[in-house]
Amino acid sequence: MKKYTEMSPVELKEELETLRSTYKGFEEAGFEFNMARGKPSPAQLDLSEDIINNLPWDKGYLTESGDDVRNYGLIDGIPEAKKLMAEMLECDPLQVVVFGNASLNIMYDVVDWAFVFGIDGEKPWGRQESVKFLCPVPGYDRHFSITEGFGIEMINIPMTGSGPDMDMVEKYVNNDPTVKGIWCVPKYSNPQGISYSDETVRRFAALTPAAKDFRIFWDNAYCVHHLYDDESRQDRILNILAECEKAGHPDMVYQFASTSKITFAGSGISCMSSSVKNLDEIRTHLSIQTIGYDKINQWRHVKFLKNRAGIEEHMKKHADILRPKFEVVMKKLDEELIPLGLGSYRRPNGGYFVSYEAPAGTAKDIVGKAKAAGVVMTGAGAPFPYKKDPDDSVIRIAPSYPEVDELEKAMDVFVCCVKLAYIEKHI
Amino acid sequence: MKKYTEMSPVELKEELETLRSTYKGFEEAGFEFNMARGKPSPAQLDLSEDIINNLPWDKGYLTESGDDVRNYGLIDGIPEAKKLMAEMLECDPLQVVVFGNASLNIMYDVVDWAFVFGIDGEKPWGRQESVKFLCPVPGYDRHFSITEGFGIEMINIPMTGSGPDMDMVEKYVNNDPTVKGIWCVPKYSNPQGISYSDETVRRFAALTPAAKDFRIFWDNAYCVHHLYDDESRQDRILNILAECEKAGHPDMVYQFASTSKITFAGSGISCMSSSVKNLDEIRTHLSIQTIGYDKINQWRHVKFLKNRAGIEEHMKKHADILRPKFEVVMKKLDEELIPLGLGSYRRPNGGYFVSYEAPAGTAKDIVGKAKAAGVVMTGAGAPFPYKKDPDDSVIRIAPSYPEVDELEKAMDVFVCCVKLAYIEKHI
């Protein structure tokens, strides 16, 4: 197979004719496929069917603390749910507060509390002259929307194969007191599926921030979301809370997680994990903000998932559904684009995305072409602050929602769009 | 029965001896009763048992909009839940956004959005020199905690038998541009059980605020919470949204409600009802703050409560449990305190509280004495901004949680404490 990058203009033009005809066929087929969001498929949602109507409620509603989960109380979560989430995050239940259905909402609240009330006695961010966040890119668009919403200046930090560029992170955090936070998805990162190396985690823990109110926003969204049973293909990352403690910075990190992609997207439970000191500060905010979170749903999750082993067992079923879908995406990229010298990607061992780096300057065009042919992708630029991809290259592929056969067709469309966009740009 | 207020010091001293002996008996009995919070009793929670594990799920998970309630999407609520809440609040489903488990959290969010982002293009409250809220007193302590938390200055507005003193409300709202809001519980008010008269509601709707970003915070927490089946003993209030529209101020009110005291305290669903314009502004905030609320729980509530008639039917069962408890409280006050000239109260037709106005200067002492004898009451002062009751008189009695026989004993303790406190203050 001759690489496009090595073809003459004449050869490229010949290819173009064929591709245009193929593309026209796709347009006429009237496809409607969606690879835009990390949405679980109905088959994945069915895995948690028992939560909805088949739990052993006969043992009643009293937690081990003697509280009725159906009534007011326990604003920071039922003990059993704290324990469950602590097992998942490998920390102490004392380091956990259980919230409602969305960890994104916790992250928003944490930024908001810092903005309005300040962290640990420091001036509220809303009254500081300048507040900056570091944003490893490509990253999660919803993180960036939060900081953008609060008018926080976002600084791109390039991702490497072992996590964010730590030289840059250290330079900013240790010297600039206006840098207050960094968004991290440390395991199976969104969108690249990169897991931070031990060295990266240790360098995070060893940061000596110029700002007392600097915090690492550690969104461990995919902590148990492996694609493979084989342990050699399961990424492991160091425990950030333990590392920060060891390094003498126990209060430097806010960790977030949820069961949104374990049980139900939007009807799971979420938690925050941090030092007791940080959590105490957060409890004072919670006591004003709410009467508490949905403890019946916390109870449901405890009864259904039970413990760490129960979660792992359950996640294998998700992997069995997701793995073939990821493999379709990777196979198409491997067979149709990589040999032509068109773009690149990293092979993830877990998470929800494949991040394809298209030839520079073509991502927007590709996503637009795909959409016109009935295949909705995440918007080009979305994985970057202010939706600006400096190279117009990164395209996030979310294979979870469509069925395998749909995905094959959708990837055929995608591949065709990449080729078209490349050629149109280069002739 | 001779009134205490007419007794000579010698007579009062004789009474005191007997009372001290009675009180000592209570102390020794080791009671543990709680009349502090408006907490449903286990029997009330049992009424919604079917929500937990006996719903007709066989019809699947697709809403009428074709969305799977188990997946992401529909950030402002499923159509069926909007319809249910709209029926409860007698408004259009387009005027409803359905949130999570706590209406208090919506109220917090709304104040927070105004503080950080501003309302309808106005300067954020957090950047305005002075922001004030009107607080009808006595009122709901958790409302006041929110405004206090944001450093908003709170101004007491006395309650009358037909709602807040509207002359004062009009004077403040129509003339002072720093007055941005007023906390209202318009039906079966917390703690007095007063329902706003038609004239009061119309005067609210006719306000001409000096501040463009003034809003009425209309917490319709007890909209369907009658104590009596007899319709002549069920309070009705005018529809504030309709009245505001008629008066040409459609955007002036934010209405809140929830099922916390219909189904489960802390695991219900909540909503906000306002003009489409206001709700559109709120949807822009929500789209950054969360991925959505728990739609499975919204679905549960729709399946269980069905419609307005279903809610009313269900609320009768609550009334049957609550009514005898309220009657114990009122009987004890009627028989043991009122004839002695000690304090006063209004007889509520619904809601969750009886508000007893003790002789001036005794409330703190009474609550302290009750606590020492094992009966926990809401803190004296709690129904006032900054927890300061200028007369040290109002005590909120919450009869819902204890059983009837416990309540009788608890009220005996309470009555004894009122008498003791009065005499000790007056001899």
Short mmCIF file of C-alpha atoms in Angstrom, two decimals, chain A residues 45-242:
data_model
loop_
_atom_site.label_atom_id
_atom_site.label_comp_id
_atom_site.label_asym_id
_atom_site.label_seq_id
_atom_site.Cartn_x
_atom_site.Cartn_y
_atom_site.Cartn_z
CA LEU A 45 -27.17 -0.53 31.00
CA ASP A 46 -28.94 -3.88 31.07
CA LEU A 47 -26.04 -5.26 33.14
CA SER A 48 -27.32 -3.29 36.13
CA GLU A 49 -30.95 -4.24 35.68
CA ASP A 50 -31.11 -5.71 39.19
CA ILE A 51 -30.48 -2.31 40.76
CA ILE A 52 -33.80 -1.10 39.47
CA ASN A 53 -36.14 -3.80 40.59
CA ASN A 54 -34.44 -6.81 42.06
CA LEU A 55 -32.44 -6.02 45.17
CA PRO A 56 -32.59 -7.86 48.52
CA TRP A 57 -34.40 -5.05 50.34
CA ASP A 58 -35.75 -7.47 52.93
CA LYS A 59 -32.87 -6.62 55.21
CA GLY A 60 -34.38 -3.18 55.71
CA TYR A 61 -33.24 0.36 55.45
CA LEU A 62 -30.97 0.88 58.43
CA THR A 63 -27.31 1.57 57.83
CA GLU A 64 -24.65 0.29 60.17
CA SER A 65 -24.82 3.72 61.82
CA GLY A 66 -28.48 3.06 62.60
CA ASP A 67 -29.78 5.66 60.14
CA ASP A 68 -32.77 5.07 57.89
CA VAL A 69 -31.58 5.62 54.31
CA ARG A 70 -35.08 6.82 53.39
CA ASN A 71 -34.95 9.78 55.75
CA TYR A 72 -32.90 12.95 56.23
CA GLY A 73 -29.40 12.72 57.66
CA LEU A 74 -25.85 11.59 56.86
CA ILE A 75 -25.08 14.54 54.63
CA ASP A 76 -21.70 13.12 53.57
CA GLY A 77 -22.95 9.66 52.65
CA ILE A 78 -23.89 6.36 54.29
CA PRO A 79 -20.98 4.45 55.85
CA GLU A 80 -21.46 1.47 53.56
CA ALA A 81 -21.20 3.63 50.42
CA LYS A 82 -18.09 5.36 51.75
CA LYS A 83 -16.55 1.95 52.27
CA LEU A 84 -17.50 0.78 48.78
CA MET A 85 -16.05 3.86 47.09
CA ALA A 86 -12.96 3.71 49.32
CA GLU A 87 -12.33 0.14 48.19
CA MET A 88 -12.67 1.21 44.59
CA LEU A 89 -10.21 4.07 45.06
CA GLU A 90 -7.98 2.13 47.46
CA CYS A 91 -8.17 4.64 50.27
CA ASP A 92 -9.63 4.96 53.76
CA PRO A 93 -13.41 5.47 54.08
CA LEU A 94 -12.54 8.51 56.22
CA GLN A 95 -11.05 10.00 53.05
CA VAL A 96 -14.36 9.73 51.19
CA VAL A 97 -17.52 11.82 50.94
CA VAL A 98 -20.31 10.33 48.83
CA PHE A 99 -22.38 12.75 46.76
CA GLY A 100 -25.22 12.53 44.25
CA ASN A 101 -25.43 11.22 40.73
CA ALA A 102 -22.67 13.18 38.96
CA SER A 103 -19.00 13.62 39.78
CA LEU A 104 -18.93 16.51 37.29
CA ASN A 105 -21.27 18.38 39.60
CA ILE A 106 -18.86 17.82 42.50
CA MET A 107 -16.01 19.26 40.45
CA TYR A 108 -18.18 22.25 39.56
CA ASP A 109 -19.08 22.71 43.24
CA VAL A 110 -15.46 22.52 44.33
CA VAL A 111 -14.41 25.18 41.83
CA ASP A 112 -17.44 27.23 42.83
CA TRP A 113 -16.67 27.01 46.57
CA ALA A 114 -13.09 28.10 45.86
CA PHE A 115 -14.42 30.94 43.72
CA VAL A 116 -16.98 32.18 46.26
CA PHE A 117 -15.53 31.21 49.65
CA GLY A 118 -11.86 30.44 49.02
CA ILE A 119 -9.85 27.38 50.03
CA ASP A 120 -8.46 26.98 53.56
CA GLY A 121 -8.76 30.65 54.50
CA GLU A 122 -7.21 32.00 51.29
CA LYS A 123 -8.90 34.82 49.39
CA PRO A 124 -11.78 33.55 47.22
CA TRP A 125 -10.65 32.99 43.63
CA GLY A 126 -13.44 35.33 42.53
CA ARG A 127 -11.65 38.19 44.31
CA GLN A 128 -8.15 37.34 43.16
CA GLU A 129 -6.80 39.33 40.22
CA SER A 130 -5.86 36.34 38.14
CA VAL A 131 -6.63 32.64 38.45
CA LYS A 132 -5.15 30.04 36.12
CA PHE A 133 -5.63 26.32 35.59
CA LEU A 134 -3.31 23.93 33.80
CA CYS A 135 -5.06 21.79 31.23
CA PRO A 136 -3.30 18.70 29.89
CA VAL A 137 -4.32 18.45 26.23
CA PRO A 138 -6.09 16.77 24.67
CA GLY A 139 -8.43 16.50 27.66
CA TYR A 140 -12.05 16.33 28.77
CA ASP A 141 -14.22 19.09 27.33
CA ARG A 142 -16.54 19.27 30.34
CA HIS A 143 -13.61 20.04 32.64
CA PHE A 144 -12.61 22.93 30.45
CA SER A 145 -16.19 24.23 30.29
CA ILE A 146 -16.24 24.57 34.08
CA THR A 147 -13.05 26.61 34.32
CA GLU A 148 -14.01 28.66 31.26
CA GLY A 149 -17.41 29.36 32.84
CA PHE A 150 -15.72 30.88 35.90
CA GLY A 151 -13.44 33.00 33.72
CA ILE A 152 -10.38 31.05 34.82
CA GLU A 153 -7.48 31.32 32.37
CA MET A 154 -6.55 27.92 30.95
CA ILE A 155 -3.03 26.95 29.95
CA ASN A 156 -2.39 23.99 27.62
CA ILE A 157 0.01 21.34 28.90
CA PRO A 158 0.94 18.76 26.26
CA MET A 159 0.28 15.12 27.11
CA THR A 160 3.08 12.59 26.68
CA GLY A 161 2.81 8.81 26.73
CA SER A 162 3.29 8.86 30.51
CA GLY A 163 1.04 11.77 31.42
CA PRO A 164 1.25 15.56 31.24
CA ASP A 165 4.61 17.20 30.49
CA MET A 166 5.79 17.36 34.12
CA ASP A 167 8.60 19.81 33.44
CA MET A 168 6.00 22.35 32.40
CA VAL A 169 3.65 21.43 35.25
CA GLU A 170 6.43 21.92 37.82
CA LYS A 171 7.52 25.18 36.28
CA TYR A 172 4.05 26.67 36.44
CA VAL A 173 2.84 25.25 39.75
CA ASN A 174 6.01 25.83 41.74
CA ASN A 175 6.55 29.38 40.53
CA ASP A 176 3.27 31.01 39.62
CA PRO A 177 0.95 31.77 42.58
CA THR A 178 -1.95 32.45 40.19
CA VAL A 179 -1.92 28.79 39.08
CA LYS A 180 -4.59 27.22 41.30
CA GLY A 181 -5.33 23.88 39.76
CA ILE A 182 -4.77 21.26 37.10
CA TRP A 183 -7.33 18.96 35.49
CA CYS A 184 -6.15 15.35 35.41
CA VAL A 185 -7.71 12.12 34.19
CA PRO A 186 -4.87 9.94 35.45
CA LYS A 187 -6.02 6.54 34.23
CA TYR A 188 -7.19 5.77 30.70
CA SER A 189 -7.26 9.51 30.10
CA ASN A 190 -10.03 11.14 28.16
CA PRO A 191 -9.55 11.04 25.20
CA GLN A 192 -6.17 9.29 24.70
CA GLY A 193 -6.46 6.40 27.15
CA ILE A 194 -3.06 7.22 28.64
CA SER A 195 -2.31 6.19 32.22
CA TYR A 196 0.10 8.28 34.25
CA SER A 197 3.42 6.57 34.99
CA ASP A 198 4.63 6.08 38.56
CA GLU A 199 7.18 8.82 37.99
CA THR A 200 4.48 11.21 36.84
CA VAL A 201 2.32 10.52 39.90
CA ARG A 202 5.32 10.94 42.21
CA ARG A 203 6.25 14.23 40.54
CA PHE A 204 2.67 15.41 41.08
CA ALA A 205 2.89 14.48 44.75
CA ALA A 206 6.23 16.27 45.07
CA LEU A 207 4.96 19.58 43.69
CA THR A 208 5.65 22.58 45.92
CA PRO A 209 2.94 25.01 44.78
CA ALA A 210 3.53 28.74 44.90
CA ALA A 211 -0.20 29.07 45.77
CA LYS A 212 -1.37 27.70 49.12
CA ASP A 213 -4.78 27.15 47.50
CA PHE A 214 -3.45 25.10 44.59
CA ARG A 215 -5.17 21.74 44.20
CA ILE A 216 -4.77 18.82 41.80
CA PHE A 217 -8.18 17.91 40.36
CA TRP A 218 -7.72 14.16 39.96
CA ASP A 219 -10.72 12.85 38.03
CA ASN A 220 -10.30 9.11 38.35
CA ALA A 221 -13.30 8.50 36.09
CA TYR A 222 -11.96 5.28 34.59
CA CYS A 223 -10.25 3.74 37.62
CA VAL A 224 -11.74 0.26 37.08
CA HIS A 225 -12.53 0.52 33.38
CA HIS A 226 -10.19 -2.02 31.78
CA LEU A 227 -10.84 -3.47 28.34
CA TYR A 228 -8.90 -6.69 28.87
CA ASP A 229 -9.08 -9.52 31.39
CA ASP A 230 -5.38 -10.20 31.02
CA GLU A 231 -3.75 -8.35 33.91
CA SER A 232 -0.70 -7.52 31.83
CA ARG A 233 -3.01 -5.40 29.71
CA GLN A 234 -4.58 -3.62 32.69
CA ASP A 235 -2.99 -0.28 33.55
CA ARG A 236 -2.18 0.42 37.20
CA ILE A 237 -1.46 3.85 38.59
CA LEU A 238 -0.02 4.87 41.93
CA ASN A 239 -2.41 6.05 44.65
CA ILE A 240 -2.22 9.82 44.53
CA LEU A 241 -3.56 10.33 48.07
CA ALA A 242 -0.93 8.03 49.53
#
